[in-house]
Amino acid sequence: MTKKIWNTNSEVPSSEISLFLAAEDIELDRSLLLYDIDATSAHIKALCNIGLIKKGELTKLLRSLKKLKKDYLSNNFILTDEYEDCHSAIEFFLTEAHGDLGKKVHTGRSRNDQVAVAMRLFAKDKLKELNSLNKKIATSFLDMAIKHENIPMPGYTHLQRAMPSSWGLWFSAYAESFIDNHDLINATYNWIDSNPLGTAAGYGVNLPLDREFTKDDLDFSRLQLNSMYVQNSRGKYETQILSAIKQPMMDIRKFSWDMSLFLSQEFNLLSIDTKYSTGSSIMPNKHNPDVIEIMRANYSIIAGYASELENLISLPSGYHRDLQLTKRSLVRGFDIAIKTMSILPNLIKSIDINKAQSLKFIDDDMRMTDKVYDLVSKGVAFRDAYNSIKSSKNEKGAISSKPMNSSPGSPGNLNLKDLIKRLKKQK
Ligand code: ARG
């Protein structure tokens, strides 16, 4: 690690110590560099607003930042561990290009607010990406619910046969859950949509920094006002983001569980496109649902990151280097969630239902509750009707005339229009 901007020669840490301090940071900062460039552009424009950088100087610096962005995207600028982090790399690049002028960019800021703003911009973009995937998943589930609205399915509780159900109910249960996820992710987005830039190391600086300008320039909806709170919220915001990400991932875990059961030879209720399964290296007969199993397992990895994060932020107020390690949970957490969620829309569409098997499983016993309600509709009190049907369990009685339950939200009355309306409103 050679390109240090602030150490005097006598203070340059040994390479072993520098590498220990940087750990995975450079690799993670590759996800942040572009956001840091945007935040640096906003920062120097704000410095120009208060006369600390001249107009002509600003033009030169902005041009270089644009070039850095282009070079980075075309792999002509590589963020290697010769830089300590993406923040010092930007300053180094500008100082190399403009000498003393480059040295002005760090006026009024610290890497502490620099990393906070880069992380915030990164998280906002990723939450948007995540929510657009979440909407695609909800749409796939809802389309399948509409298509298979009245196809009978055995309904289970405790994994024991319970009551007749429909594939429409099963698909739309997931559709509604993902529609709820969208609201939660959106609320989280609004919750973190505040500008930490201009708070420096956590105590501000003695300058009239134009924080309102950087807020608008970077498209934040409000200021994160208190300079110390900016540092105190590192890890706090990330914890909420991961908790929002955990919701779709938890749904995917449940869906994967259902799928792994229903695809098994024992149930044989569903099949999916063969591209989602693999063979076995030893058993020629096998088609294993590996993709679904990895989806299920990915929840645990994200839950692990969330727990790592919560443990990391057991700290006093203000900045501590421990906070650097909060980056990994968020960057990797987003990556895993986005990769997992990207697979789902098409996988859902490829589901095929074994209708004959579904009907075969809906036996007479599963209709006993319907028979109870036939008696209830004739005026018998519920408990009496229950006891009477239970004691006649083995007698073959007349099967309910109503094949599906009709209370709102049940298989015979899904009211999918309501879900379609909610989904349409979501961006
Ligand atoms: N990589 C550091 C982090 O993520 C940047 C901030 C460094 N600040 C400091 N005071 N050492 O926390």
Tab-separated table of C-alpha atoms and ligand atoms in Angstrom:
chain	number	residue	atom	x	y	z
A	1	MET	CA	0.000	0.000	0.000
A	2	THR	CA	1.936	3.006	-1.215
A	3	LYS	CA	-0.476	5.760	-2.267
A	4	LYS	CA	-1.188	7.499	1.017
A	5	ILE	CA	-2.281	11.115	1.041
A	6	TRP	CA	-2.194	12.102	4.661
A	7	ASN	CA	0.642	10.235	6.377
A	8	THR	CA	4.029	11.804	6.887
A	9	ASN	CA	6.742	9.325	5.914
A	10	SER	CA	7.550	8.419	9.486
A	11	GLU	CA	3.914	7.419	10.088
A	12	VAL	CA	3.421	5.101	7.086
A	13	PRO	CA	2.157	1.870	8.622
A	14	SER	CA	3.952	-1.301	7.693
A	15	SER	CA	2.436	-3.230	4.859
A	16	GLU	CA	1.310	-6.027	7.173
A	17	ILE	CA	-0.611	-3.595	9.384
A	18	SER	CA	-2.031	-1.699	6.396
A	19	LEU	CA	-3.307	-4.906	4.874
A	20	PHE	CA	-4.815	-5.935	8.197
A	21	LEU	CA	-6.639	-2.589	8.452
A	22	ALA	CA	-7.871	-2.639	4.876
A	23	ALA	CA	-8.924	-6.320	4.954
A	24	GLU	CA	-11.745	-6.699	2.363
A	25	ASP	CA	-12.307	-2.967	2.202
A	26	ILE	CA	-10.847	-2.295	-1.243
A	27	GLU	CA	-12.887	-5.097	-2.770
A	28	LEU	CA	-16.067	-3.769	-1.136
A	29	ASP	CA	-15.222	-0.200	-2.083
A	30	ARG	CA	-15.406	-1.243	-5.739
A	31	SER	CA	-19.183	-1.155	-5.232
A	32	LEU	CA	-18.945	2.337	-3.729
A	33	LEU	CA	-16.463	4.225	-5.914
A	34	LEU	CA	-19.016	5.550	-8.424
A	35	TYR	CA	-21.241	6.836	-5.619
A	36	ASP	CA	-18.254	8.448	-3.947
A	37	ILE	CA	-17.460	10.220	-7.240
A	38	ASP	CA	-21.034	11.602	-7.375
A	39	ALA	CA	-20.828	12.703	-3.747
A	40	THR	CA	-17.414	14.319	-4.370
A	41	SER	CA	-18.855	16.228	-7.330
A	42	ALA	CA	-21.721	17.512	-5.155
A	43	HIS	CA	-19.276	18.406	-2.376
A	44	ILE	CA	-16.987	20.507	-4.577
A	45	LYS	CA	-19.964	22.273	-6.183
A	46	ALA	CA	-21.079	23.166	-2.652
A	47	LEU	CA	-17.549	24.393	-1.829
A	48	CYS	CA	-17.780	26.612	-4.907
A	49	ASN	CA	-21.119	27.976	-3.635
A	50	ILE	CA	-19.362	29.288	-0.526
A	51	GLY	CA	-16.354	30.610	-2.445
A	52	LEU	CA	-13.774	28.034	-1.361
A	53	ILE	CA	-13.267	26.778	-4.911
A	54	LYS	CA	-13.356	29.091	-7.938
A	55	LYS	CA	-15.703	28.458	-10.874
A	56	GLY	CA	-12.830	27.650	-13.248
A	57	GLU	CA	-11.310	25.256	-10.700
A	58	LEU	CA	-14.648	23.549	-10.253
A	59	THR	CA	-14.954	22.968	-13.993
A	60	LYS	CA	-11.508	21.333	-14.081
A	61	LEU	CA	-12.216	19.091	-11.081
A	62	LEU	CA	-15.638	18.041	-12.380
A	63	ARG	CA	-14.120	17.169	-15.733
A	64	SER	CA	-11.534	14.946	-13.997
A	65	LEU	CA	-14.196	13.244	-11.891
A	66	LYS	CA	-16.139	12.493	-15.072
A	67	LYS	CA	-12.979	11.027	-16.585
A	68	LEU	CA	-12.362	8.932	-13.470
A	69	LYS	CA	-15.879	7.537	-13.746
A	70	LYS	CA	-15.361	6.686	-17.406
A	71	ASP	CA	-11.924	5.150	-16.754
A	72	TYR	CA	-13.316	3.088	-13.887
A	73	LEU	CA	-16.230	1.784	-15.948
A	74	SER	CA	-13.916	0.857	-18.830
A	75	ASN	CA	-11.368	-0.760	-16.484
A	76	ASN	CA	-8.732	1.852	-17.237
A	77	PHE	CA	-8.711	2.828	-13.591
A	78	ILE	CA	-8.529	-0.143	-11.233
A	79	LEU	CA	-9.141	0.226	-7.535
A	80	THR	CA	-6.281	-1.841	-6.147
A	81	ASP	CA	-4.978	-2.162	-2.624
A	82	GLU	CA	-2.230	0.353	-3.317
A	83	TYR	CA	-4.974	2.789	-2.230
A	84	GLU	CA	-6.299	2.482	1.273
A	85	ASP	CA	-9.885	2.898	0.160
A	86	CYS	CA	-12.036	4.431	-2.591
A	87	HIS	CA	-12.042	7.799	-0.815
A	88	SER	CA	-8.280	8.226	-0.844
A	89	ALA	CA	-8.162	6.896	-4.431
A	90	ILE	CA	-10.369	9.768	-5.612
A	91	GLU	CA	-8.289	12.378	-3.807
A	92	PHE	CA	-5.110	10.807	-5.118
A	93	PHE	CA	-6.426	10.849	-8.697
A	94	LEU	CA	-7.407	14.539	-8.469
A	95	THR	CA	-4.164	15.538	-6.812
A	96	GLU	CA	-2.148	13.746	-9.458
A	97	ALA	CA	-4.132	15.495	-12.195
A	98	HIS	CA	-4.291	18.987	-10.662
A	99	GLY	CA	-1.578	19.261	-7.988
A	100	ASP	CA	-2.528	21.786	-5.291
A	101	LEU	CA	-6.077	22.150	-6.640
A	102	GLY	CA	-6.695	18.434	-6.040
A	103	LYS	CA	-5.667	18.923	-2.438
A	104	LYS	CA	-8.640	21.281	-1.936
A	105	VAL	CA	-11.363	18.632	-2.417
A	106	HIS	CA	-11.156	17.311	1.112
A	107	THR	CA	-11.934	20.775	2.560
A	108	GLY	CA	-14.889	20.491	4.931
A	109	ARG	CA	-15.256	16.748	4.834
A	110	SER	CA	-13.844	13.594	6.375
A	111	ARG	CA	-13.755	10.044	5.143
A	112	ASN	CA	-16.304	9.444	7.900
A	113	ASP	CA	-19.070	11.410	6.164
A	114	GLN	CA	-17.698	10.382	2.774
A	115	VAL	CA	-18.215	6.687	3.438
A	116	ALA	CA	-21.624	7.369	5.004
A	117	VAL	CA	-22.879	9.228	1.936
A	118	ALA	CA	-21.452	6.677	-0.522
A	119	MET	CA	-23.082	3.821	1.404
A	120	ARG	CA	-26.394	5.673	1.544
A	121	LEU	CA	-26.421	6.311	-2.225
A	122	PHE	CA	-25.437	2.688	-2.882
A	123	ALA	CA	-28.176	1.395	-0.568
A	124	LYS	CA	-30.837	3.596	-2.187
A	125	ASP	CA	-29.976	2.268	-5.653
A	126	LYS	CA	-29.919	-1.329	-4.480
A	127	LEU	CA	-33.240	-0.985	-2.642
A	128	LYS	CA	-34.784	0.285	-5.882
A	129	GLU	CA	-33.356	-2.681	-7.796
A	130	LEU	CA	-34.565	-5.070	-5.109
A	131	ASN	CA	-38.050	-3.610	-5.153
A	132	SER	CA	-38.361	-3.816	-8.903
A	133	LEU	CA	-37.458	-7.528	-8.642
A	134	ASN	CA	-39.905	-7.902	-5.772
A	135	LYS	CA	-42.627	-6.491	-8.040
A	136	LYS	CA	-41.722	-8.912	-10.832
A	137	ILE	CA	-42.004	-11.811	-8.392
A	138	ALA	CA	-45.392	-10.601	-7.099
A	139	THR	CA	-46.566	-10.250	-10.707
A	140	SER	CA	-45.482	-13.805	-11.601
A	141	PHE	CA	-47.286	-15.227	-8.563
A	142	LEU	CA	-50.404	-13.218	-9.294
A	143	ASP	CA	-50.452	-14.233	-12.983
A	144	MET	CA	-50.237	-17.878	-11.922
A	145	ALA	CA	-53.012	-17.353	-9.354
A	146	ILE	CA	-55.274	-15.885	-12.055
A	147	LYS	CA	-54.441	-18.741	-14.438
A	148	HIS	CA	-55.031	-21.483	-11.853
A	149	GLU	CA	-57.595	-19.717	-9.695
A	150	ASN	CA	-60.022	-22.641	-9.430
A	151	ILE	CA	-57.727	-25.640	-9.838
A	152	PRO	CA	-58.213	-27.824	-6.744
A	153	MET	CA	-55.265	-28.444	-4.459
A	154	PRO	CA	-55.108	-30.403	-1.209
A	155	GLY	CA	-54.783	-27.972	1.715
A	156	TYR	CA	-52.454	-28.974	4.579
A	157	THR	CA	-51.989	-27.948	8.177
A	158	HIS	CA	-49.202	-29.608	10.204
A	159	LEU	CA	-48.343	-31.241	6.846
A	160	GLN	CA	-51.490	-33.360	7.388
A	161	ARG	CA	-54.320	-33.296	4.895
A	162	ALA	CA	-56.755	-30.635	6.089
A	163	MET	CA	-59.276	-29.136	3.653
A	164	PRO	CA	-59.788	-28.746	-0.086
A	165	SER	CA	-57.918	-25.750	-1.354
A	166	SER	CA	-56.902	-24.303	-4.707
A	167	TRP	CA	-53.666	-23.545	-6.491
A	168	GLY	CA	-55.065	-20.022	-6.847
A	169	LEU	CA	-54.967	-19.688	-3.057
A	170	TRP	CA	-51.400	-20.974	-2.871
A	171	PHE	CA	-50.044	-18.711	-5.618
A	172	SER	CA	-51.892	-15.626	-4.407
A	173	ALA	CA	-50.722	-16.144	-0.806
A	174	TYR	CA	-47.205	-15.516	-2.110
A	175	ALA	CA	-48.384	-12.679	-4.369
A	176	GLU	CA	-49.887	-10.837	-1.391
A	177	SER	CA	-46.790	-11.436	0.701
A	178	PHE	CA	-44.526	-9.952	-1.972
A	179	ILE	CA	-46.905	-7.001	-2.363
A	180	ASP	CA	-46.489	-6.389	1.388
A	181	ASN	CA	-42.707	-6.676	1.004
A	182	HIS	CA	-42.782	-3.877	-1.539
A	183	ASP	CA	-44.389	-1.526	0.989
A	184	LEU	CA	-41.798	-2.441	3.621
A	185	ILE	CA	-38.834	-1.974	1.277
A	186	ASN	CA	-40.275	1.339	0.156
A	187	ALA	CA	-40.719	2.502	3.751
A	188	THR	CA	-37.109	1.506	4.449
A	189	TYR	CA	-36.006	3.474	1.395
A	190	ASN	CA	-37.779	6.580	2.713
A	191	TRP	CA	-36.364	5.995	6.188
A	192	ILE	CA	-32.758	6.047	4.993
A	193	ASP	CA	-33.241	8.779	2.385
A	194	SER	CA	-31.284	11.474	4.260
A	195	ASN	CA	-28.052	13.279	3.421
A	196	PRO	CA	-25.115	12.648	5.789
A	197	LEU	CA	-22.623	14.671	3.687
A	198	GLY	CA	-21.239	17.795	5.339
A	199	THR	CA	-20.964	16.379	8.854
A	200	ALA	CA	-17.241	15.602	8.515
A	201	ALA	CA	-15.771	13.341	11.196
A	202	GLY	CA	-18.931	13.594	13.334
A	203	TYR	CA	-18.539	17.129	14.712
A	204	GLY	CA	-18.938	19.302	11.594
A	205	VAL	CA	-16.368	21.981	10.646
A	206	ASN	CA	-16.184	25.699	11.183
A	207	LEU	CA	-17.433	26.569	7.680
A	208	PRO	CA	-20.885	27.536	6.318
A	209	LEU	CA	-21.162	24.287	4.311
A	210	ASP	CA	-24.091	24.258	1.879
A	211	ARG	CA	-25.648	21.000	3.036
A	212	GLU	CA	-29.048	21.803	1.518
A	213	PHE	CA	-27.360	22.056	-1.877
A	214	THR	CA	-25.673	18.648	-1.640
A	215	LYS	CA	-28.959	17.165	-0.396
A	216	ASP	CA	-30.748	18.343	-3.552
A	217	ASP	CA	-27.832	17.613	-5.882
A	218	LEU	CA	-27.652	14.009	-4.676
A	219	ASP	CA	-31.439	13.641	-4.673
A	220	PHE	CA	-31.965	13.032	-0.960
A	221	SER	CA	-35.352	13.903	0.486
A	222	ARG	CA	-34.005	15.390	3.736
A	223	LEU	CA	-30.850	16.210	5.704
A	224	GLN	CA	-29.517	13.838	8.277
A	225	LEU	CA	-29.062	16.798	10.553
A	226	ASN	CA	-27.046	15.871	13.619
A	227	SER	CA	-23.381	15.347	12.765
A	228	MET	CA	-22.848	12.762	15.478
A	229	TYR	CA	-26.018	10.881	14.582
A	230	VAL	CA	-24.544	10.309	11.116
A	231	GLN	CA	-21.826	8.175	12.684
A	232	ASN	CA	-24.173	6.652	15.258
A	233	SER	CA	-26.479	5.547	12.456
A	234	ARG	CA	-23.772	3.588	10.659
A	235	GLY	CA	-24.910	0.031	11.131
A	236	LYS	CA	-28.305	1.146	12.429
A	237	TYR	CA	-29.559	1.968	8.922
A	238	GLU	CA	-27.868	-1.121	7.528
A	239	THR	CA	-29.605	-3.286	10.141
A	240	GLN	CA	-33.004	-1.998	9.012
A	241	ILE	CA	-32.119	-2.546	5.356
A	242	LEU	CA	-31.112	-6.142	5.999
A	243	SER	CA	-34.255	-6.693	7.998
A	244	ALA	CA	-36.290	-5.458	5.005
A	245	ILE	CA	-34.289	-7.712	2.676
A	246	LYS	CA	-34.924	-10.651	4.988
A	247	GLN	CA	-38.670	-10.507	4.327
A	248	PRO	CA	-38.627	-11.499	0.633
A	249	MET	CA	-35.816	-13.933	1.412
A	250	MET	CA	-37.918	-15.531	4.151
A	251	ASP	CA	-40.817	-15.873	1.719
A	252	ILE	CA	-38.462	-17.470	-0.772
A	253	ARG	CA	-37.346	-19.913	1.915
A	254	LYS	CA	-40.973	-20.938	2.549
A	255	PHE	CA	-41.711	-21.161	-1.176
A	256	SER	CA	-38.584	-23.295	-1.688
A	257	TRP	CA	-39.714	-25.585	1.111
A	258	ASP	CA	-43.150	-25.992	-0.508
A	259	MET	CA	-41.547	-26.605	-3.865
A	260	SER	CA	-39.088	-29.186	-2.601
A	261	LEU	CA	-41.992	-31.106	-1.062
A	262	PHE	CA	-44.398	-30.774	-3.985
A	263	LEU	CA	-41.724	-31.714	-6.544
A	264	SER	CA	-40.805	-34.867	-4.644
A	265	GLN	CA	-42.062	-38.223	-5.892
A	266	GLU	CA	-44.014	-38.572	-2.626
A	267	PHE	CA	-46.232	-35.564	-3.431
A	268	ASN	CA	-45.682	-35.286	-7.181
A	269	LEU	CA	-48.001	-32.288	-7.328
A	270	LEU	CA	-45.785	-29.968	-9.374
A	271	SER	CA	-43.007	-29.928	-11.924
A	272	ILE	CA	-40.751	-27.114	-13.170
A	273	ASP	CA	-38.538	-26.489	-16.162
A	274	THR	CA	-35.740	-29.052	-16.131
A	275	LYS	CA	-33.151	-26.272	-16.368
A	276	TYR	CA	-33.719	-25.644	-12.646
A	277	SER	CA	-32.731	-29.171	-11.638
A	278	THR	CA	-29.546	-31.195	-11.817
A	279	GLY	CA	-28.706	-34.875	-12.092
A	280	SER	CA	-26.694	-36.975	-9.731
A	281	SER	CA	-23.101	-38.052	-10.307
A	282	ILE	CA	-23.988	-41.563	-9.156
A	283	MET	CA	-27.759	-42.127	-9.506
A	284	PRO	CA	-28.952	-41.939	-13.114
A	285	ASN	CA	-32.580	-41.618	-12.007
A	286	LYS	CA	-32.182	-38.315	-10.121
A	287	HIS	CA	-33.530	-34.821	-10.931
A	288	ASN	CA	-32.609	-32.747	-7.916
A	289	PRO	CA	-34.090	-29.309	-7.233
A	290	ASP	CA	-30.700	-27.748	-6.417
A	291	VAL	CA	-31.646	-24.242	-7.528
A	292	ILE	CA	-34.529	-24.208	-5.078
A	293	GLU	CA	-32.335	-25.562	-2.309
A	294	ILE	CA	-29.697	-22.860	-2.807
A	295	MET	CA	-32.471	-20.244	-2.750
A	296	ARG	CA	-33.663	-21.644	0.571
A	297	ALA	CA	-30.133	-21.705	1.998
A	298	ASN	CA	-29.405	-18.112	0.975
A	299	TYR	CA	-31.787	-16.844	3.628
A	300	SER	CA	-29.434	-18.137	6.333
A	301	ILE	CA	-26.480	-16.314	4.833
A	302	ILE	CA	-28.379	-13.029	4.953
A	303	ALA	CA	-29.621	-13.726	8.483
A	304	GLY	CA	-25.958	-14.366	9.383
A	305	TYR	CA	-24.962	-10.973	7.963
A	306	ALA	CA	-27.776	-9.300	9.915
A	307	SER	CA	-26.570	-10.874	13.124
A	308	GLU	CA	-22.928	-9.966	12.343
A	309	LEU	CA	-24.045	-6.369	11.867
A	310	GLU	CA	-26.001	-6.198	15.105
A	311	ASN	CA	-23.009	-7.505	17.026
A	312	LEU	CA	-20.603	-5.113	15.306
A	313	ILE	CA	-22.426	-1.985	16.361
A	314	SER	CA	-22.155	-2.585	20.073
A	315	LEU	CA	-20.072	0.615	20.302
A	316	PRO	CA	-19.995	3.956	22.067
A	317	SER	CA	-21.184	6.974	20.052
A	318	GLY	CA	-19.106	8.508	17.266
A	319	TYR	CA	-16.843	6.901	14.682
A	320	HIS	CA	-14.831	3.748	15.374
A	321	ARG	CA	-12.918	1.732	12.842
A	322	ASP	CA	-15.154	-1.239	13.705
A	323	LEU	CA	-17.738	0.493	11.516
A	324	GLN	CA	-15.716	-0.283	8.417
A	325	LEU	CA	-16.760	-3.909	8.824
A	326	THR	CA	-20.461	-3.008	8.524
A	327	LYS	CA	-19.971	-2.634	4.777
A	328	ARG	CA	-19.559	-6.312	4.076
A	329	SER	CA	-22.943	-7.361	5.462
A	330	LEU	CA	-24.776	-4.861	3.334
A	331	VAL	CA	-22.846	-5.197	0.081
A	332	ARG	CA	-22.862	-9.011	0.174
A	333	GLY	CA	-26.409	-9.157	1.552
A	334	PHE	CA	-27.742	-7.134	-1.381
A	335	ASP	CA	-25.739	-9.228	-3.801
A	336	ILE	CA	-27.136	-12.536	-2.558
A	337	ALA	CA	-30.709	-11.258	-2.320
A	338	ILE	CA	-30.641	-9.741	-5.804
A	339	LYS	CA	-29.126	-12.878	-7.354
A	340	THR	CA	-31.705	-15.085	-5.634
A	341	MET	CA	-34.669	-12.885	-6.459
A	342	SER	CA	-33.617	-12.575	-10.122
A	343	ILE	CA	-34.109	-16.314	-10.660
A	344	LEU	CA	-37.635	-16.394	-9.298
A	345	PRO	CA	-39.960	-14.667	-11.830
A	346	ASN	CA	-39.234	-17.156	-14.621
A	347	LEU	CA	-39.016	-20.156	-12.312
A	348	ILE	CA	-42.543	-19.380	-11.055
A	349	LYS	CA	-43.851	-19.079	-14.609
A	350	SER	CA	-42.447	-22.515	-15.445
A	351	ILE	CA	-44.446	-24.318	-12.724
A	352	ASP	CA	-46.708	-27.051	-14.073
A	353	ILE	CA	-49.517	-28.533	-11.977
A	354	ASN	CA	-50.326	-32.230	-11.810
A	355	LYS	CA	-54.115	-31.802	-11.666
A	356	ALA	CA	-54.950	-35.502	-11.468
A	357	GLN	CA	-52.689	-35.975	-8.471
A	358	SER	CA	-54.110	-32.863	-6.798
A	359	LEU	CA	-57.650	-34.231	-7.112
A	360	LYS	CA	-56.612	-37.696	-5.973
A	361	PHE	CA	-55.320	-36.267	-2.674
A	362	ILE	CA	-58.578	-34.476	-1.862
A	363	ASP	CA	-60.328	-37.382	-0.169
A	364	ASP	CA	-63.633	-37.605	1.635
A	365	ASP	CA	-62.069	-36.935	5.043
A	366	MET	CA	-60.856	-33.546	3.829
A	367	ARG	CA	-64.464	-32.607	3.164
A	368	MET	CA	-65.639	-33.189	6.733
A	369	THR	CA	-65.434	-29.499	7.624
A	370	ASP	CA	-67.583	-28.749	4.560
A	371	LYS	CA	-70.146	-31.254	5.834
A	372	VAL	CA	-70.140	-29.508	9.230
A	373	TYR	CA	-70.923	-26.243	7.443
A	374	ASP	CA	-73.694	-27.893	5.416
A	375	LEU	CA	-75.362	-28.662	8.768
A	376	VAL	CA	-74.619	-25.161	10.077
A	377	SER	CA	-76.342	-23.686	7.025
A	378	LYS	CA	-79.411	-25.776	7.956
A	379	GLY	CA	-79.494	-24.119	11.408
A	380	VAL	CA	-77.494	-26.635	13.516
A	381	ALA	CA	-75.173	-24.973	16.090
A	382	PHE	CA	-71.537	-25.226	15.001
A	383	ARG	CA	-70.325	-27.404	17.922
A	384	ASP	CA	-73.243	-29.817	17.554
A	385	ALA	CA	-72.613	-30.060	13.830
A	386	TYR	CA	-68.900	-30.661	14.470
A	387	ASN	CA	-69.579	-33.455	16.966
A	388	SER	CA	-72.174	-35.077	14.761
A	389	ILE	CA	-69.868	-35.191	11.705
A	390	LYS	CA	-66.917	-36.316	13.831
A	391	SER	CA	-68.859	-39.272	15.273
A	392	SER	CA	-70.062	-40.286	11.799
A	393	LYS	CA	-66.461	-40.050	10.477
A	394	ASN	CA	-66.410	-43.391	8.764
A	395	GLU	CA	-69.844	-43.192	7.241
A	396	LYS	CA	-69.977	-42.010	3.671
A	397	GLY	CA	-72.019	-38.832	3.783
A	398	ALA	CA	-73.138	-36.526	1.035
A	399	ILE	CA	-70.278	-34.360	-0.138
A	400	SER	CA	-70.700	-30.612	0.247
A	401	SER	CA	-72.354	-28.916	-2.659
A	402	LYS	CA	-69.873	-26.048	-2.344
A	403	PRO	CA	-66.526	-27.265	-3.662
A	404	MET	CA	-64.570	-24.277	-2.318
A	405	ASN	CA	-65.010	-22.103	0.768
A	406	SER	CA	-66.573	-18.750	0.102
A	407	SER	CA	-65.546	-16.481	3.000
A	408	PRO	CA	-63.488	-13.508	1.728
A	409	GLY	CA	-59.914	-14.489	0.958
A	410	SER	CA	-60.622	-18.217	0.915
A	411	PRO	CA	-60.174	-20.515	-2.104
A	412	GLY	CA	-63.671	-19.888	-3.516
A	413	ASN	CA	-63.459	-16.118	-3.075
A	414	LEU	CA	-59.912	-14.956	-3.689
A	415	ASN	CA	-60.853	-11.465	-4.780
A	416	LEU	CA	-57.711	-11.246	-6.889
A	417	LYS	CA	-58.900	-7.868	-8.190
A	418	ASP	CA	-57.838	-6.313	-4.882
A	419	LEU	CA	-54.305	-7.641	-5.244
A	420	ILE	CA	-54.128	-6.546	-8.873
A	421	LYS	CA	-55.127	-3.036	-7.762
A	422	ARG	CA	-52.456	-2.908	-5.012
A	423	LEU	CA	-49.764	-4.234	-7.326
A	424	LYS	CA	-50.592	-1.698	-10.045
A	425	LYS	CA	-50.078	1.172	-7.601
A	426	GLN	CA	-46.565	0.024	-6.691
A	427	LYS	CA	-43.633	1.496	-8.608
B	1	ARG	N1	-12.927	2.620	5.310
B	1	ARG	C1	-13.345	3.440	6.388
B	1	ARG	C2	-14.722	2.983	6.922
B	1	ARG	O1	-15.438	2.363	6.221
B	1	ARG	C3	-13.429	4.866	5.929
B	1	ARG	C4	-13.455	5.848	7.049
B	1	ARG	C5	-12.118	5.954	7.655
B	1	ARG	N2	-12.150	6.888	8.737
B	1	ARG	C6	-11.222	6.902	9.725
B	1	ARG	N3	-11.413	7.762	10.646
B	1	ARG	N4	-10.249	6.008	9.756
B	1	ARG	O2	-15.068	3.245	8.034
